[in-house]
CSV table of C-alpha atoms and ligand atoms in Angstrom, one decimal:
chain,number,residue,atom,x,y,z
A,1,UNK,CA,0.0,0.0,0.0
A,2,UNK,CA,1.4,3.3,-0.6
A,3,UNK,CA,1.8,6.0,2.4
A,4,UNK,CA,-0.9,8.0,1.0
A,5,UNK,CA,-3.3,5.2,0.6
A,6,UNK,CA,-2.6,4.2,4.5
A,7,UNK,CA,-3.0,7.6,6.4
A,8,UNK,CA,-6.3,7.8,4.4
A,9,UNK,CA,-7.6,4.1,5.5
A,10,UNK,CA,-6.2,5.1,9.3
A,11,UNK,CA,-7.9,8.7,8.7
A,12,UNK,CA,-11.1,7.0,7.9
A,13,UNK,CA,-11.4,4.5,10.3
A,14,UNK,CA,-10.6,7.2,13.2
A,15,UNK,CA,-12.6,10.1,11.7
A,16,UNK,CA,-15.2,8.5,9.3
A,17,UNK,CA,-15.1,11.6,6.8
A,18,UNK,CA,-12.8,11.9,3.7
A,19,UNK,CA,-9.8,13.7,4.2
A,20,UNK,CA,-7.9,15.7,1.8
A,21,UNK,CA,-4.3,14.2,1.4
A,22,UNK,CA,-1.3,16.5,0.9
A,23,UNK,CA,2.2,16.1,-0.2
A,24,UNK,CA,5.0,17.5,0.5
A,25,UNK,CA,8.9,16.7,-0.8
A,26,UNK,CA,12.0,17.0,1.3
A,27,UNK,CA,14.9,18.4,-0.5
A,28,UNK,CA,18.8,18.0,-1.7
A,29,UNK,CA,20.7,21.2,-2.3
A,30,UNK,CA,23.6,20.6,-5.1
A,31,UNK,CA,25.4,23.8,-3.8
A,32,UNK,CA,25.2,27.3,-1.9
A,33,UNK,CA,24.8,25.9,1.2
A,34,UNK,CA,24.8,28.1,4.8
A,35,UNK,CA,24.1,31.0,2.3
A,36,UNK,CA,20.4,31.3,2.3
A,37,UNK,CA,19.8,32.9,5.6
A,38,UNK,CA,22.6,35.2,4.3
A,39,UNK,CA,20.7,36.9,1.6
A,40,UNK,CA,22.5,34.6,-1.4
A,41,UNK,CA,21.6,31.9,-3.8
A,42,UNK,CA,21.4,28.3,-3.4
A,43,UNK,CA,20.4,25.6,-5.8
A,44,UNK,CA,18.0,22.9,-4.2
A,45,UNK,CA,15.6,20.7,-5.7
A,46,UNK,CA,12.6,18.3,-4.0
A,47,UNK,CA,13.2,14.7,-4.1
A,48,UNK,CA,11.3,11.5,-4.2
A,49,UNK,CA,10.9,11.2,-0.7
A,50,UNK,CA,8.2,13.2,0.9
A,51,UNK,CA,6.0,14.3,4.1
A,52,UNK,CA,2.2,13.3,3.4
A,53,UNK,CA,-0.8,14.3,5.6
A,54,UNK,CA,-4.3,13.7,5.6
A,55,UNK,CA,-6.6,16.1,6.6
A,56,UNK,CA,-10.4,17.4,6.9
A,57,UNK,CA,-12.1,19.6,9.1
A,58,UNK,CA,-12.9,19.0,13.1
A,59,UNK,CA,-16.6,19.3,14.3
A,60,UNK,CA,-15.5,21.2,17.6
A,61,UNK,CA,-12.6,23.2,18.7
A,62,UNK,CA,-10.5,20.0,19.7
A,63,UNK,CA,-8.5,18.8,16.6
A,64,UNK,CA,-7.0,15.1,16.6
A,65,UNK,CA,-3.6,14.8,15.4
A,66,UNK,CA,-2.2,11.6,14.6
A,67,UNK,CA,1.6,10.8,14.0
A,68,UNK,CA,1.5,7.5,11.8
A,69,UNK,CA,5.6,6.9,11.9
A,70,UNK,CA,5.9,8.2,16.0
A,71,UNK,CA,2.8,5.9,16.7
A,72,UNK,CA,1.6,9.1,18.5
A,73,UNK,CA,-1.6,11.0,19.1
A,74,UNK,CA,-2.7,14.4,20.8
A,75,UNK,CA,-5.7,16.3,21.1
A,76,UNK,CA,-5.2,20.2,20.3
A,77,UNK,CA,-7.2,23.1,21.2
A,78,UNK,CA,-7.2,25.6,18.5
A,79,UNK,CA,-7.6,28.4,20.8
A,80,UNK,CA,-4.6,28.1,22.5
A,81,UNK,CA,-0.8,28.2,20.9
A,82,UNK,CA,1.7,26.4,23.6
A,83,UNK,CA,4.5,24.4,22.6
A,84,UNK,CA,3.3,20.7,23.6
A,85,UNK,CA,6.6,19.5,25.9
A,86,UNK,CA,6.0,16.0,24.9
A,87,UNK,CA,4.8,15.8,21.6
A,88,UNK,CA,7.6,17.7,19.8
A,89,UNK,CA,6.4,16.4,16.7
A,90,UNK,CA,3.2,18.3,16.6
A,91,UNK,CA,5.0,21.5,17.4
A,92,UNK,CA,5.9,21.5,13.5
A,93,UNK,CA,2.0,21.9,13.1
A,94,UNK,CA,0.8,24.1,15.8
A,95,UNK,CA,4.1,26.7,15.0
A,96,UNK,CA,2.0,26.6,11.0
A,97,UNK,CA,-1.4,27.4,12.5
A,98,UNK,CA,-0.3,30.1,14.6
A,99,UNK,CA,1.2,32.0,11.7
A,100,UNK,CA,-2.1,32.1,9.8
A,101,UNK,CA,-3.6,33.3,12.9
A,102,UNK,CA,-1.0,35.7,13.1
A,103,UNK,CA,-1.5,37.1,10.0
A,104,UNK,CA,-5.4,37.5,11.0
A,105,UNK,CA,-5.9,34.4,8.7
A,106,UNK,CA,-8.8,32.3,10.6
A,107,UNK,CA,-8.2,28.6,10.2
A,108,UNK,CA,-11.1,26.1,11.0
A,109,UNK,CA,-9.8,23.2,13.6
A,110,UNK,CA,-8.9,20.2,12.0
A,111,UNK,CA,-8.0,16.6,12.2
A,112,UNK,CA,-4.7,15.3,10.4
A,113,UNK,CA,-2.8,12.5,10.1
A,114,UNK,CA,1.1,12.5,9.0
A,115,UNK,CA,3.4,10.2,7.6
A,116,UNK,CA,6.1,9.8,5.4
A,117,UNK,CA,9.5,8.5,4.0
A,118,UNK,CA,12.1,11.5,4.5
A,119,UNK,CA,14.8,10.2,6.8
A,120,UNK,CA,14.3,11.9,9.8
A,121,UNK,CA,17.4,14.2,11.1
A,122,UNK,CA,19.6,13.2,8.2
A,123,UNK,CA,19.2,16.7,6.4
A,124,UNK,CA,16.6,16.3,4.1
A,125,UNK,CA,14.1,19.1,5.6
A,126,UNK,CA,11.8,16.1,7.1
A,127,UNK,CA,10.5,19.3,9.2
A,128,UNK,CA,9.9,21.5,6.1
A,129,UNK,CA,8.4,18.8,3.9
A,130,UNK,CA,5.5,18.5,7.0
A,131,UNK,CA,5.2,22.2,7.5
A,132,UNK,CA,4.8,22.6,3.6
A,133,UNK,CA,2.0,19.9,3.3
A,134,UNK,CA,0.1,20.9,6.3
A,135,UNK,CA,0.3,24.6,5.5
A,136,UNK,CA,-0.7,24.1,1.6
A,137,UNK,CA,-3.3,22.0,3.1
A,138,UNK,CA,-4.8,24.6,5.7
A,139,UNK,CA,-4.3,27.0,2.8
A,140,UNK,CA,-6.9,25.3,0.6
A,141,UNK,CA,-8.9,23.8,3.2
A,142,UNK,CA,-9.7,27.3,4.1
A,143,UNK,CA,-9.4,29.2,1.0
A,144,UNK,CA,-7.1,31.8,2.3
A,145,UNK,CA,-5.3,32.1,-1.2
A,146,UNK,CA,-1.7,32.3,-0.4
A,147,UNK,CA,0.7,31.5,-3.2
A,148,UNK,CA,3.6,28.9,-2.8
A,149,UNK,CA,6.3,31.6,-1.6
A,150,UNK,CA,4.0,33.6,0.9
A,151,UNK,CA,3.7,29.9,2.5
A,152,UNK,CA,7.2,29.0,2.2
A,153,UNK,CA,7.6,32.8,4.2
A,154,UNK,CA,5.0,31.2,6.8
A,155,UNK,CA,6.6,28.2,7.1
A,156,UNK,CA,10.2,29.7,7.8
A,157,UNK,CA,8.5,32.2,10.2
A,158,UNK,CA,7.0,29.0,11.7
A,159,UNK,CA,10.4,27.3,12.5
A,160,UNK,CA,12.1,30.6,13.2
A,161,UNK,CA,9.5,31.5,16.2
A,162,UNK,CA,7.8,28.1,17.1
A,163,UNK,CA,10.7,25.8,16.7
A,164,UNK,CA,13.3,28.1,17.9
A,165,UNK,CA,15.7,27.3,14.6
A,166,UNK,CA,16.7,30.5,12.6
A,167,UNK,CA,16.7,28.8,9.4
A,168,UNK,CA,16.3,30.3,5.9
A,169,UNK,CA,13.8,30.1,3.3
A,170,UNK,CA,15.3,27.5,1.0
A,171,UNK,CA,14.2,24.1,2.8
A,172,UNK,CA,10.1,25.0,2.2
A,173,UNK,CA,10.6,27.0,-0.9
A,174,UNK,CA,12.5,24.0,-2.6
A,175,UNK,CA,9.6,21.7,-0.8
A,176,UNK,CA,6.6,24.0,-2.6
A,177,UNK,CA,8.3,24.9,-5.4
A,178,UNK,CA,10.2,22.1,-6.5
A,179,UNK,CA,9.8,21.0,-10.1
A,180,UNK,CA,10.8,17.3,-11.6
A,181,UNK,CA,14.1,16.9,-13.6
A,182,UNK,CA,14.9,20.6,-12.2
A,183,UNK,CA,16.9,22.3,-10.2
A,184,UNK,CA,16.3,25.2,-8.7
A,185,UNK,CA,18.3,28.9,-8.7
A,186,UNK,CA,16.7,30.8,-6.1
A,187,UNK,CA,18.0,34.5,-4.9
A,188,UNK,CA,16.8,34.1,-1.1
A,189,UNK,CA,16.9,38.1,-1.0
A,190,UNK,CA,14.5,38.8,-3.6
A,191,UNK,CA,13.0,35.8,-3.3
A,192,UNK,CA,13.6,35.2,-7.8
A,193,UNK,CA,13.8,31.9,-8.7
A,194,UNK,CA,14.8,30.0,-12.0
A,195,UNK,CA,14.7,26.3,-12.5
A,196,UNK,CA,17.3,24.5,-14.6
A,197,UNK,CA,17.2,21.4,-16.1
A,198,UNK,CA,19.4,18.9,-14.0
A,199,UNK,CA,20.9,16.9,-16.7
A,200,UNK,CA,23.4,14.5,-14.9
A,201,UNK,CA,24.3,12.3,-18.1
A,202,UNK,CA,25.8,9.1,-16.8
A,203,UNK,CA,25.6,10.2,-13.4
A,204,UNK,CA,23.4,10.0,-10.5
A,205,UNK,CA,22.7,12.0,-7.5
A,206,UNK,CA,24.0,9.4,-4.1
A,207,UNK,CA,23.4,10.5,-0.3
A,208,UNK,CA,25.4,8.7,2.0
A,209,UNK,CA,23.8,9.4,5.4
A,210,UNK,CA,26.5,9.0,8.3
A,211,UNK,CA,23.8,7.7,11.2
A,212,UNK,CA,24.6,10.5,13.2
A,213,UNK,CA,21.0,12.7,13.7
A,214,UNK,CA,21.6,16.5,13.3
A,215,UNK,CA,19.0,18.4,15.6
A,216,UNK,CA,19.0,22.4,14.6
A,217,UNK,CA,17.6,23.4,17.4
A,218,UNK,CA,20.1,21.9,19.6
A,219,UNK,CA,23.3,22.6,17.2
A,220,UNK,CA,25.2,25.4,17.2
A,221,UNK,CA,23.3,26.4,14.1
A,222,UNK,CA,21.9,29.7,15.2
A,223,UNK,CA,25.4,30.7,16.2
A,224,UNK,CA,26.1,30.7,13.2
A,225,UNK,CA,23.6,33.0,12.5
A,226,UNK,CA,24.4,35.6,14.5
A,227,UNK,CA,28.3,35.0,13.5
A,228,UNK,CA,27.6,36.2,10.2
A,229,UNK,CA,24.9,39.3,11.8
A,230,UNK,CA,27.9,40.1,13.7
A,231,UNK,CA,30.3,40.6,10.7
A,232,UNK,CA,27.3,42.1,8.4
A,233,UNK,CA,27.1,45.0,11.3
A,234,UNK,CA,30.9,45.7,10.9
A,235,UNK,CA,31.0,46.3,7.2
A,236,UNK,CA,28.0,48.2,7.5
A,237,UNK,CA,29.4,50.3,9.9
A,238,UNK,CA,32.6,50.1,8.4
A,239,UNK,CA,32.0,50.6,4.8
A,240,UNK,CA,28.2,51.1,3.6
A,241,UNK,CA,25.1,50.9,5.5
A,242,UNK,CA,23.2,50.3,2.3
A,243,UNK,CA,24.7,47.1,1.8
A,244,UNK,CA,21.5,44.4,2.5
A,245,UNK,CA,23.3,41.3,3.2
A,246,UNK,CA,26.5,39.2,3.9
A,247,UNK,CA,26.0,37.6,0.3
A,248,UNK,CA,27.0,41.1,-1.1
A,249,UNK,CA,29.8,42.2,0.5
A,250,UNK,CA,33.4,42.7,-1.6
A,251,UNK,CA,35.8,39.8,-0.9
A,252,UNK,CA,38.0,43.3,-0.7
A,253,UNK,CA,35.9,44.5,2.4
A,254,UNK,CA,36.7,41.3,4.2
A,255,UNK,CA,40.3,41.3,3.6
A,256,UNK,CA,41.1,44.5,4.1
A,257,UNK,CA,39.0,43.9,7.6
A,258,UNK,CA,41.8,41.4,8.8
A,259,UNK,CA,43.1,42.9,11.9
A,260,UNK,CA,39.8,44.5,12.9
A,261,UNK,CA,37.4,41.1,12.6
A,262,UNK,CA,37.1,38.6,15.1
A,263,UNK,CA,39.0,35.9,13.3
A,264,UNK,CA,36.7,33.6,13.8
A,265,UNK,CA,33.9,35.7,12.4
A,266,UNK,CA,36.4,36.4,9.4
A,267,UNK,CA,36.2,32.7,8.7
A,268,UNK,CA,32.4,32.5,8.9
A,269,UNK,CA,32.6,35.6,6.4
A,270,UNK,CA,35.0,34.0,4.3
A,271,UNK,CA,33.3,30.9,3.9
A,272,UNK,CA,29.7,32.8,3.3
A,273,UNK,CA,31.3,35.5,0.7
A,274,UNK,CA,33.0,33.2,-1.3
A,275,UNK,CA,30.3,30.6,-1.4
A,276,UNK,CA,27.9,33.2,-2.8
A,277,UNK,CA,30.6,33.3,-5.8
A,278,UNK,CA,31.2,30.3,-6.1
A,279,UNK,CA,27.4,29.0,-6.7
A,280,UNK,CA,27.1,31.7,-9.2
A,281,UNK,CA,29.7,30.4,-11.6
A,282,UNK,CA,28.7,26.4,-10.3
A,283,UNK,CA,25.4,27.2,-12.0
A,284,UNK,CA,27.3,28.2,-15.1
A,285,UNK,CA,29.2,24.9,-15.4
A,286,UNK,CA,25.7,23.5,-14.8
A,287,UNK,CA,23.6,24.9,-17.6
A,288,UNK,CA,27.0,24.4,-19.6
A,289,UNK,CA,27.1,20.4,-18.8
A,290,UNK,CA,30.6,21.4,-17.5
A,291,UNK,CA,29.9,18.5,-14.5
A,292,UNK,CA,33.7,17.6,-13.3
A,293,UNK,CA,33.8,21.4,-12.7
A,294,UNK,CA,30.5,21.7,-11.0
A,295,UNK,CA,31.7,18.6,-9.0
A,296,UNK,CA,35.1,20.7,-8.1
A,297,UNK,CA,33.4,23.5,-6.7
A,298,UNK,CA,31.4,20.6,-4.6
A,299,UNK,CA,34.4,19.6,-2.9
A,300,UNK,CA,35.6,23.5,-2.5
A,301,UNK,CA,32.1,23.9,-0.6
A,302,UNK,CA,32.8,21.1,1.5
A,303,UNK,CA,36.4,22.2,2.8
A,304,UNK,CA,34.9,25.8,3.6
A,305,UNK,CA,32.3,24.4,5.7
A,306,UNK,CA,34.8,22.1,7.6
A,307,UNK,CA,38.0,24.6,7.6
A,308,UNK,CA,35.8,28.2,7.7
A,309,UNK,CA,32.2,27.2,8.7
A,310,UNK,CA,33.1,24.8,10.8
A,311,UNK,CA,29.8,22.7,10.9
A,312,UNK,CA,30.9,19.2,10.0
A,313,UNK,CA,31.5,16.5,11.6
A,314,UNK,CA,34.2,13.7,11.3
A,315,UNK,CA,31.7,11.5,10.0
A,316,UNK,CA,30.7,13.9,7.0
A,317,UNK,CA,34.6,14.5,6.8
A,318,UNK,CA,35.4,11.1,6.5
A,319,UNK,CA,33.3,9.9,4.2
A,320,UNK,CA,34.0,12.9,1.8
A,321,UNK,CA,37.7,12.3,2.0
A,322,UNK,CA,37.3,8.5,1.0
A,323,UNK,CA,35.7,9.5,-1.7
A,324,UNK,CA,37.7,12.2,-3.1
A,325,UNK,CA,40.0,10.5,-5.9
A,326,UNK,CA,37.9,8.3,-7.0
A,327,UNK,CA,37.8,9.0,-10.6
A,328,UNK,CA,33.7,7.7,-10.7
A,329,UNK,CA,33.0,10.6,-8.0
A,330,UNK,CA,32.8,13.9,-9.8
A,331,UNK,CA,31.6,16.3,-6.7
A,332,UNK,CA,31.0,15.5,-2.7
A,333,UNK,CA,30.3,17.7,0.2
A,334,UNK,CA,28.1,17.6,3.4
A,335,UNK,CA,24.3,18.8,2.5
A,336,UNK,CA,22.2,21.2,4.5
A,337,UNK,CA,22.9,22.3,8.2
A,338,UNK,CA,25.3,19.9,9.2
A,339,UNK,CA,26.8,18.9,12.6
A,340,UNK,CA,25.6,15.0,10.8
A,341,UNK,CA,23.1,13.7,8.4
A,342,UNK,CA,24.3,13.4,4.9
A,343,UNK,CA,26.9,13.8,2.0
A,344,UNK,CA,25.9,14.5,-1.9
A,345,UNK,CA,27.3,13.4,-4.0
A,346,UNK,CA,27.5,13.0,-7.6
A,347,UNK,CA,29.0,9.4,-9.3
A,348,UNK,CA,28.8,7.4,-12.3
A,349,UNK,CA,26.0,5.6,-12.5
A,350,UNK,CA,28.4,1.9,-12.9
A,351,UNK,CA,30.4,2.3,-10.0
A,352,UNK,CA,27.7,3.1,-7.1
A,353,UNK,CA,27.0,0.1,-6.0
A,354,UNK,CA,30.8,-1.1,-5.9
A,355,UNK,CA,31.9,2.2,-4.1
A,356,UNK,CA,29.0,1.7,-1.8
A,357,UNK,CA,30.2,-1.7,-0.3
A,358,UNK,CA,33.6,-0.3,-0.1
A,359,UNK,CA,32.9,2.8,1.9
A,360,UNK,CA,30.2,1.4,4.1
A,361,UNK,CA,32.8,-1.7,4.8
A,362,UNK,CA,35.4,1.0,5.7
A,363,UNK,CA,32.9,3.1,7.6
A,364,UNK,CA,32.0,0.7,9.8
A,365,UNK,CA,35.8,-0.3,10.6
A,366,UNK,CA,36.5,3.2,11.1
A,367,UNK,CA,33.0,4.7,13.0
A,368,UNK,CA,31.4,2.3,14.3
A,369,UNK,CA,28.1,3.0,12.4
A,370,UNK,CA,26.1,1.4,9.9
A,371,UNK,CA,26.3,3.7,6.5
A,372,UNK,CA,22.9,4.1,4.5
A,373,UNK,CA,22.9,5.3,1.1
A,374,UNK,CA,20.1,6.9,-0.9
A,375,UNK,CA,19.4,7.3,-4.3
A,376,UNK,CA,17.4,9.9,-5.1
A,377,UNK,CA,15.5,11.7,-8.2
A,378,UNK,CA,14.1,15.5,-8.5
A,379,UNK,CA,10.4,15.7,-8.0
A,380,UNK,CA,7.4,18.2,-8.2
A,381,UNK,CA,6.6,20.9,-5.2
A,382,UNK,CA,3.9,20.7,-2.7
A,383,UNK,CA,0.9,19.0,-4.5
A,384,UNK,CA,-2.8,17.7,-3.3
A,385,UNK,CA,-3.1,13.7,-4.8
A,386,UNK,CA,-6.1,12.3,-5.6
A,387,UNK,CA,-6.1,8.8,-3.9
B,1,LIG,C1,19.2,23.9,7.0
B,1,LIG,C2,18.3,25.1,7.1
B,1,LIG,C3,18.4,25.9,5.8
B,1,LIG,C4,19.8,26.2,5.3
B,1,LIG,C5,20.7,24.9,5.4
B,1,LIG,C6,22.1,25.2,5.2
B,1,LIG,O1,18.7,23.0,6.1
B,1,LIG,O2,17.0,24.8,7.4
B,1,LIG,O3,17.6,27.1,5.9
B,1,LIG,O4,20.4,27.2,6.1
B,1,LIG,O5,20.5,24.3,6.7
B,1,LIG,O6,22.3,25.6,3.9
């Protein structure tokens, strides 16, 4: 049975009315990574493996939600926004209601239940794939009209505030806006985006996930963060107060900012500066099929968020360094946030399954830990299936 086909049976059996079902893609981002919370560009795309939810209106205030995967259930009362302590799962939702509401948006309670097959902490925006499908499905449940980016807004607002992580927009905007056999370029200041066709050729995209569960909200993501508000507020002060973002300040600036910097907010510059350049031309080598330098400027992402960003792990490390001269491996870096969950990577499509045994053989030996691997294909933004 598929996932949809089973929240709907469990939906009916515990609700007796037809739900709508919603769903909802995580994501891989091929490079500009760290960058969108920093006003640049980054190139996701939604993949094969999604959030779904099932969902219909409740006949009183008190709204059932049911986590399929957790085994979990709570009752909700829809006047009322607290953080539940011991359903952290359902803080995903409620932090997505309460930003309708706050934007004077009335929602009608509602039943749901969730599901789904995005690994869960191994940076594929498991989070943003549920927010996205249960606020497209509030969205038309309720006819409040919002279009796919003024929910992706919501949904960030929803993790920033509810959740407590300061993420950027990219996770939900990749998850709503996502398009098959596309990537997409998206300016996280303006908010412009422009899909690309991802033509790999004779190579696939490969996550090796290392085991070890990143949690934002407990990492020293938001550091980061203010790290690089920090270093914005001294070239404005410094240089130009018009300038909007880290993204757009002058390599020069930085370097010429040597001695008064805190070095290690120089780094997290560094690292955010030229990874805003270096995604520019990476797209370039993209639309140009230019792949083994697209894969280069992988790698070159990968040592700045280990050497400057500092937000790997050994883990990620190692499993990027195994990999780097093998001739089938044309780019490989750690994905998303960090601190653990996965590598990209791009290989031949012949030698996967050979360099899988070998690196999960030597992973093992070496961590301790059980390497997964998975295969995955662009697919289509937030959509409503009729099952
Ligand atoms: C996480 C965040 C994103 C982004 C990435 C790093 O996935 O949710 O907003 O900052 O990390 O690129």
């Amino acid at each position: 049975m598929m996932i949809y086909e089973e929240i709907k049976k469990l939906f009916l059996e515990e609700f007796q009315q037809e739900p709508m079902l919603v769903r909802s893609s995580g994501r891989v981002n091929l490079i500009g990574e760290h960058v969108d919370y920093n006003g640049g560009f980054v190139l996701p795309a939604a993949i094969d493996k999604s959030a779904y939810v099932a969902i219909a209106p409740a006949e009183s205030q008190i709204g059932k939600w049911i986590s399929m995967d957790l085994k979990k259930k709570t009752e909700v009362d829809f006047g009322v926004f607290k953080p539940l302590a011991d359903h952290r799962w359902a803080n995903y939702i409620l932090g997505v209601v309460e930003q309708f509401a706050k934007r004077g948006l009335s929602v009608k309670p509602f039943h749901c239940v969730m599901s789904g097959d995005v690994p869960i902490g191994s940076g594929l925006s498991s989070s943003a794939a549920l927010e996205s499908a249960i606020a497209f499905g509030i969205n038309e449940m309720n006819n409040l009209g919002l279009d796919r980016t003024a929910l992706a807004q919501l949904v960030q607002q929803a993790e920033n505030e509810f959740i407590g992580v300061k993420c950027g927009i990219m996770d939900m905007f990749a998850s709503l806006r996502g398009k098959e056999n596309h990537v997409l370029r998206l300016d996280c200041e303006t908010l412009d985006y422009q899909y690309f066709p991802l033509s790999l050729g004779d190579c696939k995209i490969v996550l090796f996930d290392t085991g070890v569960k990143h949690n934002l909200v407990d990492s020293e993501y938001n550091v980061r963060r203010s790290q690089c508000e920090e270093g914005l507020a001294f070239f404005r002060k410094k240089f130009d107060n018009a300038v909007q973002n880290l993204s757009q300040v002058p390599l020069a600036w930085l370097q010429a900012s040597r001695s008064q910097l805190n070095p290690v907010v120089y780094n997290r510059c560094q690292y955010v500066i030229e990874e805003n350049q270096r995604i520019l031309s990476a797209c370039e080598d993209l639309q140009a099929g230019r792949l083994e330098d697209f894969g280069i400027k992988m790698t070159a992402t990968h040592e700045g968020l280990r050497h400057l960003y500092e937000v790997s792990c050994q883990e990620l490390d190692f499993l990027v360094d195994e990999l780097w001269h093998e001739s089938a491996v044309l780019g490989s870096r750690m994905m998303g946030g960090g601190f653990g969950g996965c590598t990209i990577n791009i290989i031949k499509m012949e030698a996967i399954d050979g360099l899988f045994a070998k690196l999960s053989t030597r992973y093992e030996q070496k961590m301790g830990k059980k390497l997964k691997m998975y295969s995955v294909v662009t697919a289509n933004g937030t959509e409503i299936i009729n099952g």
